[in-house]
CSV table of C-alpha atoms in Angstrom, one decimal:
chain,number,residue,atom,x,y,z
P,11,MET,CA,-141.2,198.5,29.8
P,12,PRO,CA,-139.2,196.1,27.8
P,13,HIS,CA,-141.1,194.3,26.2
P,14,TYR,CA,-139.9,190.6,24.6
P,15,TYR,CA,-143.0,189.1,23.5
P,16,GLU,CA,-144.2,191.0,20.8
P,17,GLU,CA,-143.7,189.9,16.9
P,18,PRO,CA,-140.1,189.2,16.7
P,19,CYS,CA,-139.3,192.2,14.1
P,20,ILE,CA,-141.1,194.5,16.9
P,21,SER,CA,-139.2,193.2,19.9
P,22,GLY,CA,-135.9,192.2,18.4
P,23,LYS,CA,-133.0,192.0,20.6
P,24,ASN,CA,-133.6,194.4,23.2
P,25,GLY,CA,-136.8,194.4,23.0
P,26,SER,CA,-140.2,196.5,22.6
P,27,GLY,CA,-140.2,200.2,25.2
P,28,ALA,CA,-143.7,199.1,25.7
P,29,ILE,CA,-145.8,201.9,27.5
P,30,PHE,CA,-149.0,200.4,28.5
P,31,PHE,CA,-152.0,202.8,28.8
P,32,SER,CA,-155.0,202.1,31.0
P,33,GLY,CA,-159.0,202.2,30.5
P,34,CYS,CA,-159.1,200.3,26.9
P,35,ASN,CA,-162.2,201.8,25.1
P,36,LEU,CA,-163.4,198.2,24.0
P,37,ARG,CA,-164.2,195.9,27.0
P,38,CYS,CA,-163.7,192.6,25.3
P,39,CYS,CA,-165.1,189.7,28.2
P,40,PHE,CA,-161.2,187.5,27.7
P,41,CYS,CA,-158.8,190.6,27.7
P,42,GLN,CA,-155.5,188.9,29.0
P,43,ASN,CA,-154.8,193.4,30.2
P,44,ARG,CA,-158.0,193.5,32.5
P,45,PRO,CA,-156.3,195.0,35.6
P,46,ILE,CA,-155.5,197.6,33.5
P,47,SER,CA,-158.3,197.6,31.0
P,48,HIS,CA,-161.3,196.7,33.0
P,49,GLY,CA,-159.9,197.8,36.8
P,50,LEU,CA,-157.9,201.6,35.6
P,51,LYS,CA,-155.0,200.2,38.0
P,52,GLY,CA,-152.1,202.6,36.8
P,53,GLU,CA,-150.7,206.0,37.7
P,54,TYR,CA,-152.1,209.4,35.9
P,55,TYR,CA,-149.5,210.7,33.9
P,56,THR,CA,-148.9,214.6,32.6
P,57,GLU,CA,-148.2,214.7,28.9
P,58,GLU,CA,-144.5,216.5,30.0
P,59,ARG,CA,-144.0,213.5,32.1
P,60,LEU,CA,-144.9,210.6,29.6
P,61,ALA,CA,-142.5,212.9,27.3
P,62,ALA,CA,-139.6,212.2,29.2
P,63,GLU,CA,-140.6,208.5,29.5
P,64,ILE,CA,-140.7,207.8,25.7
P,65,LEU,CA,-136.9,209.6,25.4
P,66,SER,CA,-136.0,207.9,28.2
P,67,LEU,CA,-137.3,204.1,27.7
P,68,GLN,CA,-135.4,205.4,23.7
P,69,GLU,CA,-132.1,205.8,26.0
P,70,SER,CA,-132.9,202.1,27.4
P,71,GLY,CA,-132.0,201.0,24.0
P,72,VAL,CA,-135.4,199.4,22.9
P,73,HIS,CA,-135.7,199.1,19.3
P,74,ASN,CA,-139.1,201.2,19.4
P,75,ILE,CA,-141.5,202.6,21.3
P,76,ASN,CA,-145.3,200.7,21.8
P,77,LEU,CA,-148.0,202.9,22.7
P,78,VAL,CA,-150.8,199.9,23.7
P,79,THR,CA,-154.1,200.7,23.8
P,80,PRO,CA,-154.3,204.1,23.2
P,81,SER,CA,-157.5,204.8,21.6
P,82,HIS,CA,-158.8,206.6,23.9
P,83,ILE,CA,-156.3,209.2,24.1
P,84,VAL,CA,-155.4,210.2,21.5
P,85,PRO,CA,-155.7,213.9,20.9
P,86,TRP,CA,-153.8,214.1,24.4
P,87,LEU,CA,-151.2,211.4,22.7
P,88,ALA,CA,-150.8,213.5,19.7
P,89,GLY,CA,-149.3,216.4,21.6
P,90,VAL,CA,-146.8,213.8,22.8
P,91,LEU,CA,-145.6,212.7,19.8
P,92,ARG,CA,-145.3,216.0,18.2
P,93,ALA,CA,-143.1,217.2,21.3
P,94,VAL,CA,-140.8,214.6,21.4
P,95,LYS,CA,-140.7,213.7,17.4
P,96,PRO,CA,-137.7,215.8,16.9
P,97,GLN,CA,-135.6,213.5,19.2
P,98,LEU,CA,-137.0,209.9,18.5
P,99,HIS,CA,-134.5,208.0,16.0
P,100,ILE,CA,-136.4,205.0,16.9
P,101,PRO,CA,-140.0,203.9,15.1
P,102,VAL,CA,-143.5,205.0,17.3
P,103,VAL,CA,-145.7,201.7,17.5
P,104,TYR,CA,-149.7,202.0,18.2
P,105,ASN,CA,-150.8,199.4,19.2
P,106,SER,CA,-154.5,198.5,19.4
P,107,SER,CA,-157.8,196.9,19.5
P,108,GLY,CA,-159.2,198.5,16.2
P,109,TYR,CA,-161.8,200.0,17.2
P,110,GLU,CA,-160.9,204.0,16.5
P,111,GLY,CA,-162.1,206.9,16.5
P,112,ASP,CA,-160.5,209.9,13.9
P,113,ILE,CA,-157.0,209.0,13.6
P,114,THR,CA,-155.7,211.3,10.6
P,115,ILE,CA,-154.3,213.3,13.3
P,116,LEU,CA,-151.9,210.8,14.3
P,117,ASP,CA,-150.6,211.2,10.3
P,118,GLY,CA,-146.9,211.6,10.4
P,119,LEU,CA,-146.7,210.8,14.1
P,120,VAL,CA,-146.6,206.9,13.9
P,121,ASP,CA,-144.6,204.7,11.7
P,122,VAL,CA,-145.6,201.3,12.5
P,123,TYR,CA,-149.5,200.3,13.3
P,124,LEU,CA,-150.0,197.1,14.9
P,125,PRO,CA,-154.2,196.8,15.4
P,126,ASP,CA,-156.1,193.8,15.9
P,127,PHE,CA,-159.3,192.9,13.4
P,128,LYS,CA,-160.9,190.7,16.0
P,129,TYR,CA,-164.6,190.1,14.1
P,130,MET,CA,-166.1,189.8,11.0
P,131,ASP,CA,-169.4,188.6,12.2
P,132,SER,CA,-171.0,191.8,14.1
P,133,ALA,CA,-172.7,188.9,16.9
P,134,LEU,CA,-169.6,188.3,17.6
P,135,ALA,CA,-168.8,191.4,18.5
P,136,ALA,CA,-171.2,191.9,20.4
P,137,ARG,CA,-171.3,189.2,22.5
P,138,TYR,CA,-167.9,189.4,23.0
P,139,SER,CA,-167.1,193.2,23.4
P,140,SER,CA,-170.2,195.2,23.2
P,141,ALA,CA,-169.7,196.3,20.5
P,142,PRO,CA,-171.9,195.3,16.9
P,143,ASP,CA,-169.8,197.8,14.9
P,144,TYR,CA,-166.6,196.4,15.8
P,145,PRO,CA,-166.0,194.8,12.2
P,146,GLU,CA,-167.1,198.3,10.5
P,147,VAL,CA,-165.2,200.6,12.1
P,148,ALA,CA,-162.1,198.2,12.1
P,149,LYS,CA,-162.1,197.5,8.3
P,150,GLY,CA,-161.8,201.9,8.2
P,151,ALA,CA,-159.5,202.0,11.1
P,152,ILE,CA,-156.8,200.1,9.2
P,153,LYS,CA,-157.7,201.6,5.7
P,154,GLU,CA,-156.8,205.1,7.1
P,155,MET,CA,-153.8,203.5,9.4
P,156,LEU,CA,-152.6,202.0,5.7
P,157,ARG,CA,-153.2,205.3,4.1
P,158,GLN,CA,-150.7,206.9,6.0
P,159,VAL,CA,-147.6,204.4,6.3
P,160,GLY,CA,-148.2,202.3,3.5
P,161,GLU,CA,-146.1,199.4,2.7
P,162,VAL,CA,-144.2,197.3,5.8
P,163,VAL,CA,-140.6,198.1,5.4
P,164,VAL,CA,-138.1,195.7,7.7
P,165,GLU,CA,-134.8,197.0,7.9
P,166,ASP,CA,-131.9,194.2,9.7
P,167,GLU,CA,-135.0,191.9,10.8
P,168,LEU,CA,-136.9,195.3,12.9
P,169,ILE,CA,-139.5,197.0,11.7
P,170,LYS,CA,-139.3,200.5,10.7
P,171,LYS,CA,-142.9,201.5,9.1
P,172,GLY,CA,-146.4,199.1,7.7
P,173,VAL,CA,-148.9,197.2,9.0
P,174,ILE,CA,-149.4,194.5,11.6
P,175,ILE,CA,-152.9,193.4,11.3
P,176,ARG,CA,-153.3,190.9,14.7
P,177,HIS,CA,-156.1,188.6,14.7
P,178,LEU,CA,-156.6,185.9,18.0
P,179,VAL,CA,-158.1,182.8,16.9
P,180,LEU,CA,-160.9,182.3,19.4
P,181,PRO,CA,-162.2,178.5,20.6
P,182,GLY,CA,-165.3,177.1,18.0
P,183,HIS,CA,-164.9,180.8,15.9
P,184,ARG,CA,-162.8,179.3,13.1
P,185,LYS,CA,-164.6,180.3,10.0
P,186,ASP,CA,-165.2,183.7,11.2
P,187,SER,CA,-161.5,184.1,11.4
P,188,ILE,CA,-161.3,182.4,8.1
P,189,ALA,CA,-163.3,185.0,6.7
P,190,ILE,CA,-161.0,187.7,8.2
P,191,MET,CA,-158.4,186.6,6.7
P,192,GLU,CA,-160.4,186.5,3.3
P,193,TYR,CA,-161.3,190.1,3.5
P,194,ILE,CA,-157.9,191.1,4.5
P,195,ALA,CA,-156.6,189.4,1.4
P,196,GLN,CA,-158.4,191.3,-1.0
P,197,ASN,CA,-158.2,194.5,0.9
P,198,PHE,CA,-155.5,194.7,2.8
P,199,PRO,CA,-152.7,192.8,0.6
P,200,GLU,CA,-149.8,195.7,1.6
P,201,ALA,CA,-150.5,194.3,5.6
P,202,TYR,CA,-148.3,191.5,7.5
P,203,VAL,CA,-151.3,189.5,9.8
P,204,SER,CA,-149.9,188.1,13.1
P,205,ILE,CA,-152.1,185.2,13.5
P,206,MET,CA,-152.3,184.3,17.1
P,207,SER,CA,-153.0,181.0,18.9
P,208,GLN,CA,-152.3,182.4,22.6
P,209,TYR,CA,-156.4,182.8,23.4
P,210,THR,CA,-156.1,181.7,27.5
P,211,PRO,CA,-159.5,180.8,28.5
P,212,GLU,CA,-158.4,181.8,32.7
P,213,PHE,CA,-159.0,185.5,31.6
P,214,ASN,CA,-162.4,184.7,30.2
P,215,VAL,CA,-165.4,186.2,32.0
P,216,GLY,CA,-169.1,184.9,31.2
P,217,HIS,CA,-169.0,183.1,28.6
P,218,ILE,CA,-168.8,178.8,28.7
P,219,GLU,CA,-168.3,178.3,25.4
P,220,LEU,CA,-165.0,180.2,25.4
P,221,ASP,CA,-163.7,177.8,28.2
P,222,ARG,CA,-160.6,176.0,26.7
P,223,LYS,CA,-158.6,176.7,24.8
P,224,VAL,CA,-158.3,176.8,20.9
P,225,THR,CA,-157.2,173.5,19.2
P,226,SER,CA,-154.6,173.1,16.3
P,227,PHE,CA,-157.1,171.9,13.9
P,228,GLU,CA,-158.7,175.4,14.3
P,229,TYR,CA,-155.6,177.3,14.4
P,230,ASN,CA,-154.0,175.2,11.6
P,231,SER,CA,-157.3,176.3,9.7
P,232,VAL,CA,-156.7,179.5,9.3
P,233,VAL,CA,-153.1,179.0,8.8
P,234,GLU,CA,-153.7,177.0,6.0
P,235,VAL,CA,-155.9,179.6,4.3
P,236,ALA,CA,-153.8,183.2,5.3
P,237,LEU,CA,-151.2,180.6,3.4
P,238,ARG,CA,-153.0,179.7,0.8
P,239,LEU,CA,-154.1,183.4,0.2
P,240,GLY,CA,-150.7,184.4,0.0
P,241,ILE,CA,-150.8,186.5,3.1
P,242,LYS,CA,-147.2,187.5,4.9
P,243,GLY,CA,-146.8,187.5,8.7
P,244,PHE,CA,-146.7,185.3,11.4
P,245,MET,CA,-147.9,182.8,12.6
P,246,GLN,CA,-147.5,181.6,16.8
P,247,GLU,CA,-146.6,178.6,18.4
P,248,ARG,CA,-149.2,176.9,20.7
P,249,THR,CA,-146.9,177.1,23.7
P,250,ALA,CA,-148.1,180.8,23.6
P,251,ALA,CA,-151.4,179.7,25.0
P,252,ASP,CA,-150.2,180.5,28.7
P,253,THR,CA,-150.7,182.8,31.1
P,254,VAL,CA,-146.4,183.5,32.0
P,255,TYR,CA,-146.3,185.4,29.0
P,256,THR,CA,-149.0,188.0,30.2
P,257,PRO,CA,-147.9,190.9,32.3
P,258,GLN,CA,-147.9,191.5,35.8
P,259,PHE,CA,-149.7,194.5,36.3
């Protein structure tokens, strides 16, 4: 589908050509895509059918091919991308949780990486995503992504290559968010950062402390630190914390 609610340089005017994959390898308790990430709702695609879908999206006029949560099918996805890459004249965006295995096989096949950096604290990663190793895995994955595609390149207000790191500010955990901003500024200065305020408590399952939206103070304090550190990227309007922006799977 053409997706119009990504960062402006990804969605542009015509939308981003989003393909959502079922079965995310990270099971966050607050996931807004639960029907496909946890529930595995979807259809089976052969590699040939997926290749055809990618080329069809390109023909529809979207600005890029946006592969959403494909971390668990990287070897098969790489084969599809090798097949279609010669026919693509728009960027390939790899949109993931940041919880990656070996992605070196994607070198030369992906133009834009859009990973999350969810947690700096392994205890939070264990509590909310059952993945205490998430912080170290995400750090290594983002380092590899930057090695592959380098600095951000934007032409005519659309991204052509580079890394945009997404971070969702969670209620009650602004200090962890600030720690992530500090780590990014020191270790990934060439990346852009998208600081998201869209946490929506309706999707939370099992953790009462997450049963509220992020406050303006929490979100703004993270943005202020990012600005002070010279981080480039995007902030999000507070109205984004609404289920109206969630795809209806």
